[in-house]
JSON list of C-alpha atoms in Angstrom, two decimals:
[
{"chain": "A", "resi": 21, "resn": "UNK", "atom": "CA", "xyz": [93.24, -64.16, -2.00]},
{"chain": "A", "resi": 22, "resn": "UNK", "atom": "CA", "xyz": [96.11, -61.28, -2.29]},
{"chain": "A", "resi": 23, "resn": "UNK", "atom": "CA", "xyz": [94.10, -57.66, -2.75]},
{"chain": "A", "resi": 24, "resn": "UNK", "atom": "CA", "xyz": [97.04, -57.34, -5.81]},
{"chain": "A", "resi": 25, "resn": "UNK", "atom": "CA", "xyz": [95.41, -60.97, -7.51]},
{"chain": "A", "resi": 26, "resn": "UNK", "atom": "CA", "xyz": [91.97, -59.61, -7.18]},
{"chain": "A", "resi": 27, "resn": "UNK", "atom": "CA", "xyz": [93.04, -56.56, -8.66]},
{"chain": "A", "resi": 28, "resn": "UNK", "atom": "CA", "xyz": [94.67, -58.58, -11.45]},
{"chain": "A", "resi": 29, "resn": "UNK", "atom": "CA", "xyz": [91.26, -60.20, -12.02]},
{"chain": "A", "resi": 30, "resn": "UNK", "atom": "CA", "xyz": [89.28, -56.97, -12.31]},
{"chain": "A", "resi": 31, "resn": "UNK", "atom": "CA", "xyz": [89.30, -54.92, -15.57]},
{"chain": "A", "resi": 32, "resn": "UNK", "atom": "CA", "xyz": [91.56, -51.91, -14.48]},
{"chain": "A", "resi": 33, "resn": "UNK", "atom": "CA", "xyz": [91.47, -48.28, -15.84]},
{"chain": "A", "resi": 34, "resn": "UNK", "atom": "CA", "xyz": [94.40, -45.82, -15.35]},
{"chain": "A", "resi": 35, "resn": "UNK", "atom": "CA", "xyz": [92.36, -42.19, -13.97]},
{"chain": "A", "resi": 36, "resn": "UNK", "atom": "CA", "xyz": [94.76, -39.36, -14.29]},
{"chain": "A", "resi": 37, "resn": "UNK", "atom": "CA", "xyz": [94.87, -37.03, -11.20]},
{"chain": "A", "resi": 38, "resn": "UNK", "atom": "CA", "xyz": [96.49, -33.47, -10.04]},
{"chain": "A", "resi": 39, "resn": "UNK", "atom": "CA", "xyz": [99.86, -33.53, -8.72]},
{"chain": "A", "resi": 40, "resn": "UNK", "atom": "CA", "xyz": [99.23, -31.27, -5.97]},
{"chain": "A", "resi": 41, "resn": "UNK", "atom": "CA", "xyz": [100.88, -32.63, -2.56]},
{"chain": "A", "resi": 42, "resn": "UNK", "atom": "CA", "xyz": [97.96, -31.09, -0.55]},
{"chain": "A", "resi": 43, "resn": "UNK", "atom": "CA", "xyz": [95.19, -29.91, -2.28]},
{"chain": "A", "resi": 44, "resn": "UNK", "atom": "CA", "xyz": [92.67, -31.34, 0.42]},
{"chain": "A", "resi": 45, "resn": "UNK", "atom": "CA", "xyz": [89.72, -31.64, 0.98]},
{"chain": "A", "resi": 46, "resn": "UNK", "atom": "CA", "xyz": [89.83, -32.97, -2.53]},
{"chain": "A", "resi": 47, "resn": "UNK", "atom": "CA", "xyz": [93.06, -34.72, -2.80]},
{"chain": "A", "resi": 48, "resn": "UNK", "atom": "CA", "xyz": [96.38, -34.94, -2.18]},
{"chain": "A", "resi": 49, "resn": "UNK", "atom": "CA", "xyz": [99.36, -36.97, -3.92]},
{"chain": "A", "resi": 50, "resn": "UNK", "atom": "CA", "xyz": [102.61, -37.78, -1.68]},
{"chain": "A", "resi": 51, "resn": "UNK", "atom": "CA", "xyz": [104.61, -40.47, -2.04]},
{"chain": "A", "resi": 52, "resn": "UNK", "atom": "CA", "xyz": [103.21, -42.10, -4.64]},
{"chain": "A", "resi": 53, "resn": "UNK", "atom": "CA", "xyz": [99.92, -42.13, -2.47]},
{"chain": "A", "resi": 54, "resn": "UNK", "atom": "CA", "xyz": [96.54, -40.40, -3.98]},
{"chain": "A", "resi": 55, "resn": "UNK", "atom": "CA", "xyz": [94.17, -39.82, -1.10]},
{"chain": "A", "resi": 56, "resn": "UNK", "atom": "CA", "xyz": [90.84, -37.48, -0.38]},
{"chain": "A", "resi": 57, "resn": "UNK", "atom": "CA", "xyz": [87.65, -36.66, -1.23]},
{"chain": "A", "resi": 58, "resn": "UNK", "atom": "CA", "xyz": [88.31, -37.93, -4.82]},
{"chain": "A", "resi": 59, "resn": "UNK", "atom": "CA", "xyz": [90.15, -41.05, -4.02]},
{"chain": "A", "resi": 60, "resn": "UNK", "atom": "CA", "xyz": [86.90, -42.07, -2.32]},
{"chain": "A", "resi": 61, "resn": "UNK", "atom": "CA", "xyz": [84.54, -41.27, -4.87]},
{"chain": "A", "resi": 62, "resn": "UNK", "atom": "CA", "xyz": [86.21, -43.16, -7.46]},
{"chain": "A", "resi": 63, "resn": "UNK", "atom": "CA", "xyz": [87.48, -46.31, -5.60]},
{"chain": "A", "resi": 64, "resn": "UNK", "atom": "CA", "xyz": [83.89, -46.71, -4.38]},
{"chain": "A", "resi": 65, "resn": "UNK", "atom": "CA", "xyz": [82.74, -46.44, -8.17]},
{"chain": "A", "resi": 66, "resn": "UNK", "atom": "CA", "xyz": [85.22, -48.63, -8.77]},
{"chain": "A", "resi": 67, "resn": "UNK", "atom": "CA", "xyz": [84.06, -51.13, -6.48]},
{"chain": "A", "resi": 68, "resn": "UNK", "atom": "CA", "xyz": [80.74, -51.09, -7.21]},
{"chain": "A", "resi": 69, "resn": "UNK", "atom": "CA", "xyz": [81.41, -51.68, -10.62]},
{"chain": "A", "resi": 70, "resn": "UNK", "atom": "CA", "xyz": [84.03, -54.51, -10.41]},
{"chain": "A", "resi": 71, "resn": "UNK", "atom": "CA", "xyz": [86.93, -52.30, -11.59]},
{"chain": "A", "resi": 72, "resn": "UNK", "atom": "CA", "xyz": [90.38, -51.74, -10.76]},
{"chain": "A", "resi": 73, "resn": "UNK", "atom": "CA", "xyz": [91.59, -47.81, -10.78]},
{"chain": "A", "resi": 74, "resn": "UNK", "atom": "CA", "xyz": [95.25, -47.17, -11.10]},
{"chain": "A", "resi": 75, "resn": "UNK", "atom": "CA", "xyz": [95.86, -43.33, -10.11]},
{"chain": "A", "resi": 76, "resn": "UNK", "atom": "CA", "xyz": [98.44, -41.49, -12.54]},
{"chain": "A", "resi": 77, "resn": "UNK", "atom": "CA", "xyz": [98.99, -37.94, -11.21]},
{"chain": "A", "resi": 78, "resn": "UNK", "atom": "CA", "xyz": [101.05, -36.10, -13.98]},
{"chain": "A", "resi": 79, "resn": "UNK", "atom": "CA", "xyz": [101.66, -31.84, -14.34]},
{"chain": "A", "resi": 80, "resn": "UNK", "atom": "CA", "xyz": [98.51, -30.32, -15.46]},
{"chain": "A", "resi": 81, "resn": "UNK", "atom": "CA", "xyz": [99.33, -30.34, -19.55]},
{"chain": "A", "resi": 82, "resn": "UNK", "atom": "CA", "xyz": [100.80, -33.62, -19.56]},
{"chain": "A", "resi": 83, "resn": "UNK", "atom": "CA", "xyz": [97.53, -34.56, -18.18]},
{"chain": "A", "resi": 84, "resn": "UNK", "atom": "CA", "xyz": [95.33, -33.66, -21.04]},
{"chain": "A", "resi": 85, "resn": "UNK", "atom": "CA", "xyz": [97.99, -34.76, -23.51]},
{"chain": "A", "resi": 86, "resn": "UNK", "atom": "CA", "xyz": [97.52, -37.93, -21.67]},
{"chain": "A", "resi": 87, "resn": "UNK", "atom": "CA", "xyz": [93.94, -37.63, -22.25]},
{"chain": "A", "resi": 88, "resn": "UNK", "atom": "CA", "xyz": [93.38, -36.46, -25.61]},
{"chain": "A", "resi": 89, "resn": "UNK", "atom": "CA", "xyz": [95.77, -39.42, -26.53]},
{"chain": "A", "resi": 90, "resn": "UNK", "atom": "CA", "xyz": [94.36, -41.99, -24.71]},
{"chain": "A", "resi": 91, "resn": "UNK", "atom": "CA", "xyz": [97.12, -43.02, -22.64]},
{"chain": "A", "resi": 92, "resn": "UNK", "atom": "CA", "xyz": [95.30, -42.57, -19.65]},
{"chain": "A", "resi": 93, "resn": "UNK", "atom": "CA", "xyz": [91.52, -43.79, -19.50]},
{"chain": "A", "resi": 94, "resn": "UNK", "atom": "CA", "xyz": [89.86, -41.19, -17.83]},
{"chain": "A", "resi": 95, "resn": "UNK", "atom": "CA", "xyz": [90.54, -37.86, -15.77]},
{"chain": "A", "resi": 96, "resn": "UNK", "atom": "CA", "xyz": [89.21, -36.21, -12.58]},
{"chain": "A", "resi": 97, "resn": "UNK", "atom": "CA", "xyz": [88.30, -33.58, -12.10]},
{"chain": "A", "resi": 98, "resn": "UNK", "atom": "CA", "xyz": [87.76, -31.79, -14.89]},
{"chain": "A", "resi": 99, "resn": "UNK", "atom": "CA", "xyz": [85.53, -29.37, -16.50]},
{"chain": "A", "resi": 100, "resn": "UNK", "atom": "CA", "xyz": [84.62, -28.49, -19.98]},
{"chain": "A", "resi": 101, "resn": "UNK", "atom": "CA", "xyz": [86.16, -24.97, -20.14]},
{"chain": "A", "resi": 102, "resn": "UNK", "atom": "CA", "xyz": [89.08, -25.79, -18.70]},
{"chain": "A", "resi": 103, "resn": "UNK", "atom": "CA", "xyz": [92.34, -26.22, -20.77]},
{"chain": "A", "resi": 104, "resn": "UNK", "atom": "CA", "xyz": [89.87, -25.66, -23.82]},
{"chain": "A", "resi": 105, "resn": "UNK", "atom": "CA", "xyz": [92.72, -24.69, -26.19]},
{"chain": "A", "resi": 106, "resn": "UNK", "atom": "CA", "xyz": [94.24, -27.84, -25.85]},
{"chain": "A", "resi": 107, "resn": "UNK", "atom": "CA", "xyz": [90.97, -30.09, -26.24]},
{"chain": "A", "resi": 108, "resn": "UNK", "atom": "CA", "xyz": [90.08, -28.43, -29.45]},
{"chain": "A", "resi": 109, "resn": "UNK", "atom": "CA", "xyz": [89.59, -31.05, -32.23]},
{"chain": "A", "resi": 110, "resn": "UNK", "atom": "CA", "xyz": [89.52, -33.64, -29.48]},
{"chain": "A", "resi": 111, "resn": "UNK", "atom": "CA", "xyz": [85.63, -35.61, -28.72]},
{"chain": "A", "resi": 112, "resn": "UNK", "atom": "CA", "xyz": [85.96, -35.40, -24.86]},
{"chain": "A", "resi": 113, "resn": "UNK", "atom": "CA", "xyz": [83.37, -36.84, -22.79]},
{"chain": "A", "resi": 114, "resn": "UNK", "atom": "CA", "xyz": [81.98, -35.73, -19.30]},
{"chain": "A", "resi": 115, "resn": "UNK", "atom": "CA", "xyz": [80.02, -36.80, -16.37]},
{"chain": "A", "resi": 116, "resn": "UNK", "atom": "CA", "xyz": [77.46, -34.70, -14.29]},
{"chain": "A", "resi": 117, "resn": "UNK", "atom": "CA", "xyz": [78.23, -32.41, -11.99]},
{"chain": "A", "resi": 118, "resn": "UNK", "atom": "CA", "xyz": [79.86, -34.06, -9.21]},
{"chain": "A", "resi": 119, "resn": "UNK", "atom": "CA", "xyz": [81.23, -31.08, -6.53]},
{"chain": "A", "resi": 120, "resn": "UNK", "atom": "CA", "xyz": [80.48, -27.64, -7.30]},
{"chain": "A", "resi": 121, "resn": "UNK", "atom": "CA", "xyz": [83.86, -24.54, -6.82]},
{"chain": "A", "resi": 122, "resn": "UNK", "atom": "CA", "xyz": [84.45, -20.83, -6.46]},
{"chain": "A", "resi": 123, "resn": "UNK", "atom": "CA", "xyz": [88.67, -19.97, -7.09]},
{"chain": "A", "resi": 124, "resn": "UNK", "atom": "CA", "xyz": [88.72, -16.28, -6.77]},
{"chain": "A", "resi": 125, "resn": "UNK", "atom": "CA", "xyz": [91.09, -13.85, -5.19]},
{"chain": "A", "resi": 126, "resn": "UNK", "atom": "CA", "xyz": [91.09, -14.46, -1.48]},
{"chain": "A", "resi": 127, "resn": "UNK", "atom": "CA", "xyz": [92.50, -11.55, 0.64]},
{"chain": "A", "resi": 128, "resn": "UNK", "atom": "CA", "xyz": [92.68, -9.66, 4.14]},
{"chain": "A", "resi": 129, "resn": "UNK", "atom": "CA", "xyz": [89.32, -8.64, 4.67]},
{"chain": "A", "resi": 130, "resn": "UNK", "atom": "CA", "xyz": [90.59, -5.30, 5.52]},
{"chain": "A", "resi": 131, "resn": "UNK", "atom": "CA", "xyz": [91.61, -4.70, 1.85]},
{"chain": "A", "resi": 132, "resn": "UNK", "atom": "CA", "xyz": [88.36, -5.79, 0.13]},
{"chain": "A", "resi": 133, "resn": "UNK", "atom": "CA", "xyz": [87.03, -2.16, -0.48]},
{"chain": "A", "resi": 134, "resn": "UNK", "atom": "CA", "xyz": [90.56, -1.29, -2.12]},
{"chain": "A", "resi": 135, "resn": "UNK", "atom": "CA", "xyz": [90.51, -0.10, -5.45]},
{"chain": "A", "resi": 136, "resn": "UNK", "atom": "CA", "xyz": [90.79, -3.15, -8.52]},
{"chain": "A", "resi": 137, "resn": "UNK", "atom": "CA", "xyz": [93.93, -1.43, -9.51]},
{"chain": "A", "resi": 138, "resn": "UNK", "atom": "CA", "xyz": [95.70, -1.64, -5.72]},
{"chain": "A", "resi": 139, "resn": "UNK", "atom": "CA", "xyz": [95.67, -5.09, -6.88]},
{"chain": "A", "resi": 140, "resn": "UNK", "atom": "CA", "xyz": [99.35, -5.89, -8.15]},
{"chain": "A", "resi": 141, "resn": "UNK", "atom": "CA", "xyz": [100.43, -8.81, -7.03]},
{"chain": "A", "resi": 142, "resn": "UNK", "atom": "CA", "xyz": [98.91, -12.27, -6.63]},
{"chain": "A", "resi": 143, "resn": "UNK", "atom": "CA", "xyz": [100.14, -15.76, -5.41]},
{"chain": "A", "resi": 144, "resn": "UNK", "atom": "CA", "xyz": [98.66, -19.00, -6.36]},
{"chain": "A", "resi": 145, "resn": "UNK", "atom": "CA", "xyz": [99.64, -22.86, -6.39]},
{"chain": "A", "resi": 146, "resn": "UNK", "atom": "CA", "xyz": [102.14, -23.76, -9.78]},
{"chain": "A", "resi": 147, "resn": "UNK", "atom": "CA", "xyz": [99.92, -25.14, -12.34]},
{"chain": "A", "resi": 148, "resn": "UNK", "atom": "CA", "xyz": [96.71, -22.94, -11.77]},
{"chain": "A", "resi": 149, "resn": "UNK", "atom": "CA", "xyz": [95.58, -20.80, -14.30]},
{"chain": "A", "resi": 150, "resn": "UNK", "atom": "CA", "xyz": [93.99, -17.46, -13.06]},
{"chain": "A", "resi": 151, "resn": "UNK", "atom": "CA", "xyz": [91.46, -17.26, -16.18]},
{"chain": "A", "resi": 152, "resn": "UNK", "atom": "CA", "xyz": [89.91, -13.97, -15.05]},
{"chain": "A", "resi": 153, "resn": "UNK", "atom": "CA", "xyz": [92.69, -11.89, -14.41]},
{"chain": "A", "resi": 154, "resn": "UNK", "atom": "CA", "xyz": [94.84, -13.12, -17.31]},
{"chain": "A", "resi": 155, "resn": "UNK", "atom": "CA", "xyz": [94.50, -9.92, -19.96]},
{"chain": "A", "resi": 156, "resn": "UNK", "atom": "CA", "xyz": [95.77, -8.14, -16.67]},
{"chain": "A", "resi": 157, "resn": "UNK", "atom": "CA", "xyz": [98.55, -10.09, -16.03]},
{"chain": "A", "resi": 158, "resn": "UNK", "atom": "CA", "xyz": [99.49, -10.08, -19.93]},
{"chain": "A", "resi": 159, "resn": "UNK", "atom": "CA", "xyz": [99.58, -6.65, -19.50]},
{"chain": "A", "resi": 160, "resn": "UNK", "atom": "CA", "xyz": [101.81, -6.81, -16.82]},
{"chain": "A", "resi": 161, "resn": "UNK", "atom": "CA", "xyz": [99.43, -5.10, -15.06]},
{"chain": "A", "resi": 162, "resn": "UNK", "atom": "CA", "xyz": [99.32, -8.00, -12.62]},
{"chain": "A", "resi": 163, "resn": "UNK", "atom": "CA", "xyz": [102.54, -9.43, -11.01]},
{"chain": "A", "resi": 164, "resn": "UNK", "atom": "CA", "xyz": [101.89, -13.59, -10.30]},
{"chain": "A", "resi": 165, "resn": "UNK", "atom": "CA", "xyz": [104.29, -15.64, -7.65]},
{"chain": "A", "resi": 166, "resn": "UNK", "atom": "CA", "xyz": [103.24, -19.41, -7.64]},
{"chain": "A", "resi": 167, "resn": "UNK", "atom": "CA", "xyz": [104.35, -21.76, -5.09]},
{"chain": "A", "resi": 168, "resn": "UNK", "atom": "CA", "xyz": [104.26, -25.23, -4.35]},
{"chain": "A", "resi": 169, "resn": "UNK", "atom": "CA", "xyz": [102.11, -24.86, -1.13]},
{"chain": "A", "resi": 170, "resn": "UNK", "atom": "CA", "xyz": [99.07, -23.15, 0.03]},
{"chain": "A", "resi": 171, "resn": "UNK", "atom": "CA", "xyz": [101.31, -22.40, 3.61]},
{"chain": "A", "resi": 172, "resn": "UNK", "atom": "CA", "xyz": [103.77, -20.40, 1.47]},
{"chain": "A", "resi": 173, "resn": "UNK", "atom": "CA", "xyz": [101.29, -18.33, -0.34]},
{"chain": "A", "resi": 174, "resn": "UNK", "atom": "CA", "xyz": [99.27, -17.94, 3.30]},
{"chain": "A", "resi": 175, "resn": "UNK", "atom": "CA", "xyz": [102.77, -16.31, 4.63]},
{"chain": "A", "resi": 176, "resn": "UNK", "atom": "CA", "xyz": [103.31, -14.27, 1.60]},
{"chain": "A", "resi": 177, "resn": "UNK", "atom": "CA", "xyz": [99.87, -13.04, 2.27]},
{"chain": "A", "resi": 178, "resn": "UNK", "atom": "CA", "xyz": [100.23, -12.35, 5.35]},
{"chain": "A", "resi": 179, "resn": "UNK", "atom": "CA", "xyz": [104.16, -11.07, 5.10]},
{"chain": "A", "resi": 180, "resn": "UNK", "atom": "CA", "xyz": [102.27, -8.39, 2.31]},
{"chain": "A", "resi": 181, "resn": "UNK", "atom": "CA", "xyz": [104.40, -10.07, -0.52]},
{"chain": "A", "resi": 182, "resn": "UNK", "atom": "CA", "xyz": [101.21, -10.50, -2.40]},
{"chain": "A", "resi": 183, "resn": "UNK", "atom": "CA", "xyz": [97.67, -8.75, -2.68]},
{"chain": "A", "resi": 184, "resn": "UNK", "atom": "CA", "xyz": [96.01, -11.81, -3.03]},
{"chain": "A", "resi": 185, "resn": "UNK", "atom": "CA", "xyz": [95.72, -15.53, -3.44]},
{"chain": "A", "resi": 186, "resn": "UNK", "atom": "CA", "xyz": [93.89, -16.64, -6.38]},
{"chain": "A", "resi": 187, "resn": "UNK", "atom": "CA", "xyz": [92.95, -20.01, -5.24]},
{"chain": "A", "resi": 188, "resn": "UNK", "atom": "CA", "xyz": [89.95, -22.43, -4.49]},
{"chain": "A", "resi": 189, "resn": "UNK", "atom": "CA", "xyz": [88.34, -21.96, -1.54]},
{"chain": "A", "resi": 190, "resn": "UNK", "atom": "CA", "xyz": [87.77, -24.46, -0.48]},
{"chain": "A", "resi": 191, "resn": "UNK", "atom": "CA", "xyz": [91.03, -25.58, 0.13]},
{"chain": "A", "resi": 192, "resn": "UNK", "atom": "CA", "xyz": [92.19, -22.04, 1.56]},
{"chain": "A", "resi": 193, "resn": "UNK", "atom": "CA", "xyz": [89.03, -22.87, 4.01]},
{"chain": "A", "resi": 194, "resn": "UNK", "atom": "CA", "xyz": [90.64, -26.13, 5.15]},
{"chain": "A", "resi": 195, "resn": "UNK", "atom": "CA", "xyz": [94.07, -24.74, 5.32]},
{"chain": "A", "resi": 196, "resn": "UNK", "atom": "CA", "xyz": [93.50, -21.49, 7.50]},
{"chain": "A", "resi": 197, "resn": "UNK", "atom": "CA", "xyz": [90.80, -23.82, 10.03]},
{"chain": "A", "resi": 198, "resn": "UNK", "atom": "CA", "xyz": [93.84, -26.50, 10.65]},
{"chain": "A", "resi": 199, "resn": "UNK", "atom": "CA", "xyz": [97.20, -25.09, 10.27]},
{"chain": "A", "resi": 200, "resn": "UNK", "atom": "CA", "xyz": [96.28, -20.75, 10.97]},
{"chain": "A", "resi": 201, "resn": "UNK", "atom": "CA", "xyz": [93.36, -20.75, 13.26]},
{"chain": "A", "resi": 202, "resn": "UNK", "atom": "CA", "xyz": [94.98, -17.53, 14.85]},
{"chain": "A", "resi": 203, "resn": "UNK", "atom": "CA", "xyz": [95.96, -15.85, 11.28]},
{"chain": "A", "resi": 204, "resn": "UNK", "atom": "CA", "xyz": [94.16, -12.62, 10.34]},
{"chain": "A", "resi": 205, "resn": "UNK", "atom": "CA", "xyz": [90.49, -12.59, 8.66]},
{"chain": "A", "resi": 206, "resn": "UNK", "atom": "CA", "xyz": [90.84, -13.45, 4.94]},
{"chain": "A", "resi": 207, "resn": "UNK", "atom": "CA", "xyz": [87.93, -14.03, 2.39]},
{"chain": "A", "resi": 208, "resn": "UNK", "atom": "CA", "xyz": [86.70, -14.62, -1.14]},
{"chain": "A", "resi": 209, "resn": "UNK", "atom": "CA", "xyz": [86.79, -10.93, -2.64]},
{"chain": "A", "resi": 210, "resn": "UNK", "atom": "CA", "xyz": [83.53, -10.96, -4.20]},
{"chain": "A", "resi": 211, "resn": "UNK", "atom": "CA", "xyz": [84.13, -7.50, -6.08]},
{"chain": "A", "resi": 212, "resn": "UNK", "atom": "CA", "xyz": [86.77, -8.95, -8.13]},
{"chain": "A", "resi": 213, "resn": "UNK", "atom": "CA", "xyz": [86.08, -11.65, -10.96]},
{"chain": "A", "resi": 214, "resn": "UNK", "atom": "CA", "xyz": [86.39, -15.12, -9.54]},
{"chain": "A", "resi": 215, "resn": "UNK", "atom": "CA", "xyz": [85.17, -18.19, -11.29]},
{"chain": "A", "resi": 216, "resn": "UNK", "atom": "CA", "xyz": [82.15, -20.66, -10.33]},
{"chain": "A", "resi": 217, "resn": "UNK", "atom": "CA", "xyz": [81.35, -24.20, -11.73]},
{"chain": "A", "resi": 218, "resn": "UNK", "atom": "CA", "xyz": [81.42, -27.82, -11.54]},
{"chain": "A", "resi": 219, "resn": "UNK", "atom": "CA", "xyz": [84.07, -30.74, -11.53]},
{"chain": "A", "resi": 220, "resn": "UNK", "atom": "CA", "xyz": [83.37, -33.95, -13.53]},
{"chain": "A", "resi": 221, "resn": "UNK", "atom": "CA", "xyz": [84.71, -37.01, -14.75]},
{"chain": "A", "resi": 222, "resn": "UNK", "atom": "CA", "xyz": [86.05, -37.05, -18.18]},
{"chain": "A", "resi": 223, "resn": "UNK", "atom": "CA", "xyz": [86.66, -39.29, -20.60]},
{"chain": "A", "resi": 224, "resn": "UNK", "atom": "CA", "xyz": [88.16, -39.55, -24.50]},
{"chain": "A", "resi": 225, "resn": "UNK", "atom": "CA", "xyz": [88.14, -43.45, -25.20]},
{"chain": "A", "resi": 226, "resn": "UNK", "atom": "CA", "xyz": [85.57, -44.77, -22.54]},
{"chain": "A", "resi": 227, "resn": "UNK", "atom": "CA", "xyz": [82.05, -42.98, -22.62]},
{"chain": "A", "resi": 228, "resn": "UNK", "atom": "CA", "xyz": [80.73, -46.36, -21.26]},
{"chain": "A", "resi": 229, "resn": "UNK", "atom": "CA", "xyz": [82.88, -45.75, -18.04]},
{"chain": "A", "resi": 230, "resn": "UNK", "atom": "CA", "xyz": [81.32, -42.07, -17.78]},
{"chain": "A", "resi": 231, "resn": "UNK", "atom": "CA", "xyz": [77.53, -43.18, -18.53]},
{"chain": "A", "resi": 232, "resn": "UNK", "atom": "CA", "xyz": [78.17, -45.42, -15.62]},
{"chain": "A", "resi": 233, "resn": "UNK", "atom": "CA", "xyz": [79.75, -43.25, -13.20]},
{"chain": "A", "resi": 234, "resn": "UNK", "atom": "CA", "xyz": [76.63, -40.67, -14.03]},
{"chain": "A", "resi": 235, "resn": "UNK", "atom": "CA", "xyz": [74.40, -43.96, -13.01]},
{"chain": "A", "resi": 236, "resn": "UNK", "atom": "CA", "xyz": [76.61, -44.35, -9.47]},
{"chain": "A", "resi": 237, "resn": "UNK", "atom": "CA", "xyz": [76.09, -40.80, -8.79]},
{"chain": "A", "resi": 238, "resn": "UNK", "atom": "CA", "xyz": [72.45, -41.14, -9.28]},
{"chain": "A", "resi": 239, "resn": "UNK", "atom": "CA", "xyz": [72.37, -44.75, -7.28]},
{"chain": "A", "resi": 240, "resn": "UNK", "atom": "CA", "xyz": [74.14, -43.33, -4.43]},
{"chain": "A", "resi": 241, "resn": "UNK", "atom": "CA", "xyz": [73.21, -39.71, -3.78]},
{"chain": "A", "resi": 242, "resn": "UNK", "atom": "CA", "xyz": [73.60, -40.75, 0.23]},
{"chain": "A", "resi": 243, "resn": "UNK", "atom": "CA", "xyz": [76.36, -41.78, 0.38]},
{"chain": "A", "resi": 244, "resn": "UNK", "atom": "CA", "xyz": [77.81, -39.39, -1.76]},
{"chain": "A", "resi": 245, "resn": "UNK", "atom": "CA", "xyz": [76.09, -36.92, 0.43]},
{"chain": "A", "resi": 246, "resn": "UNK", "atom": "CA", "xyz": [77.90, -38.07, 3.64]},
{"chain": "A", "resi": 247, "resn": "UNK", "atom": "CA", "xyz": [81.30, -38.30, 1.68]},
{"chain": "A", "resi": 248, "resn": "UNK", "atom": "CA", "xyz": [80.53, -34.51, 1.07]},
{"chain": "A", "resi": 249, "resn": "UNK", "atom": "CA", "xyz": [80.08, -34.04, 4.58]},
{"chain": "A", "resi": 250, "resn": "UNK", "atom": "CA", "xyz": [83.21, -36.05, 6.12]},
{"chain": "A", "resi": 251, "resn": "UNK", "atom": "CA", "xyz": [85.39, -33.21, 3.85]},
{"chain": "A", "resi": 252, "resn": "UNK", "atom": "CA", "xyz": [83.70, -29.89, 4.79]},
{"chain": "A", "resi": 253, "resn": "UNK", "atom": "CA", "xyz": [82.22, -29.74, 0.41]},
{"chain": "A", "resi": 254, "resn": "UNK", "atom": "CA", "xyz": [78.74, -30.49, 1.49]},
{"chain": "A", "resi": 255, "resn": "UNK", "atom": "CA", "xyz": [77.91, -25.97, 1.51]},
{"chain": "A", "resi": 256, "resn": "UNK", "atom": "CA", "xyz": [78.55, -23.54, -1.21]},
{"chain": "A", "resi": 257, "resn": "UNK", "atom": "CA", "xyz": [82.53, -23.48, -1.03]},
{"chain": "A", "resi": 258, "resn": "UNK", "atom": "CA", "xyz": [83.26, -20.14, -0.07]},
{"chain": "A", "resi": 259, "resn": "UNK", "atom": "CA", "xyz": [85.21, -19.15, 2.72]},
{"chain": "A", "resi": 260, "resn": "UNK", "atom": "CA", "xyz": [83.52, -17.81, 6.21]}
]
């Protein structure tokens, strides 16, 4: 039997996804192709539950329109305080914790005693949101460049284009171990705000499909454990 009949046969959900070309460990989206951490996950949800998932990966607020209309079945990740404005008035429904983050402002290591103030100019990938320096930046006391690619911020870092890159880190972790093992010290700047929480599964028309994706994370904490593992989001994600 062709894998596109048994697809066919199995009920199939649509699970809206981040655009982001390379936003590994978690994910990333090229050529039509979804892959990482999260593509893992869910298809082996999706397995064990006899589903088909179709993977839509859309710019950030098209996303939750999709949501909060429906035309999309579910989203990951997602959190409950993100993109709140846009959810109000909306019954959204989310899973347990799955992974845990930190995005903060990740900079030379040299610069982390500078004053809050020396900080004037930040990078980060198109489509974040850099929630606790936004009165700042609304103030135009803070000066943001986004980019398409964690490399381009890294050089702009690096170049002294920027201050900082307000990012997650683990995916600055990944980035700077494969592609700029030589590349200067750089680290989570723990005396600025940065941001700590969970990602989830959420859902607007299909609580059933959330209940049991909280019963698959319970069912298979080992495997879910190793999966962790094989992308480097088994510790605390903080960079060394």
């Amino acid at each position: 039997m062709s894998t596109n009949l048994q697809a066919a046969q199995k009920v199939t959900f649509t699970i809206g996804v981040q655009p982001f070309p390379d936003y590994s460990p978690y994910s990333s989206y090229q050529n039509g192709d979804y892959q990482g951490f999260n593509r893992e996950l869910l298809d082996a949800f999706a397995e064990k539950n006899g589903y088909h998932f179709e993977y839509q990966a859309l710019p950030l607020k098209r996303l939750y329109r999709s949501l909060l209309s429906g035309s999309i079945d579910a989203k990951y990740p997602d959190n409950p305080r993100w993109s709140q404005n846009l959810k109000e008035g909306h019954e959204v429904v989310y899973s347990e914790p799955v992974v845990s983050f930190v995005d903060g402002i990740v900079m030379l290591d040299q610069d982390h005693n500078n004053p809050r103030e020396d900080l004037r100019n930040i990078g980060m990938i198109s489509g974040f949101t850099p929630w606790p320096f936004l009165s700042d930046i609304q103030a135009k006391k803070i000066n943001v460049f986004e980019a398409g690619d964690m490399d381009a911020l890294i050089k702009m870092l690096l170049t002294k284009r920027i201050d900082g890159i307000y990012t997650n880190t683990a995916v600055i972790r990944l980035r700077l171990l494969k592609y700029h093992p030589n590349a200067p010290i750089m680290s989570l700047n723990r005396h600025l705000p940065f941001l700590s929480g969970t990602r989830h599964l959420s859902s607007t028309q299909h609580p059933e499909l959330v209940v049991q994706f909280n019963q698959f994370l319970v069912d298979n904490t080992h495997y879910i454990s190793l999966l962790k593992e094989k992308y480097g989001l088994s510790s605390p994600n903080d960079v060394p």
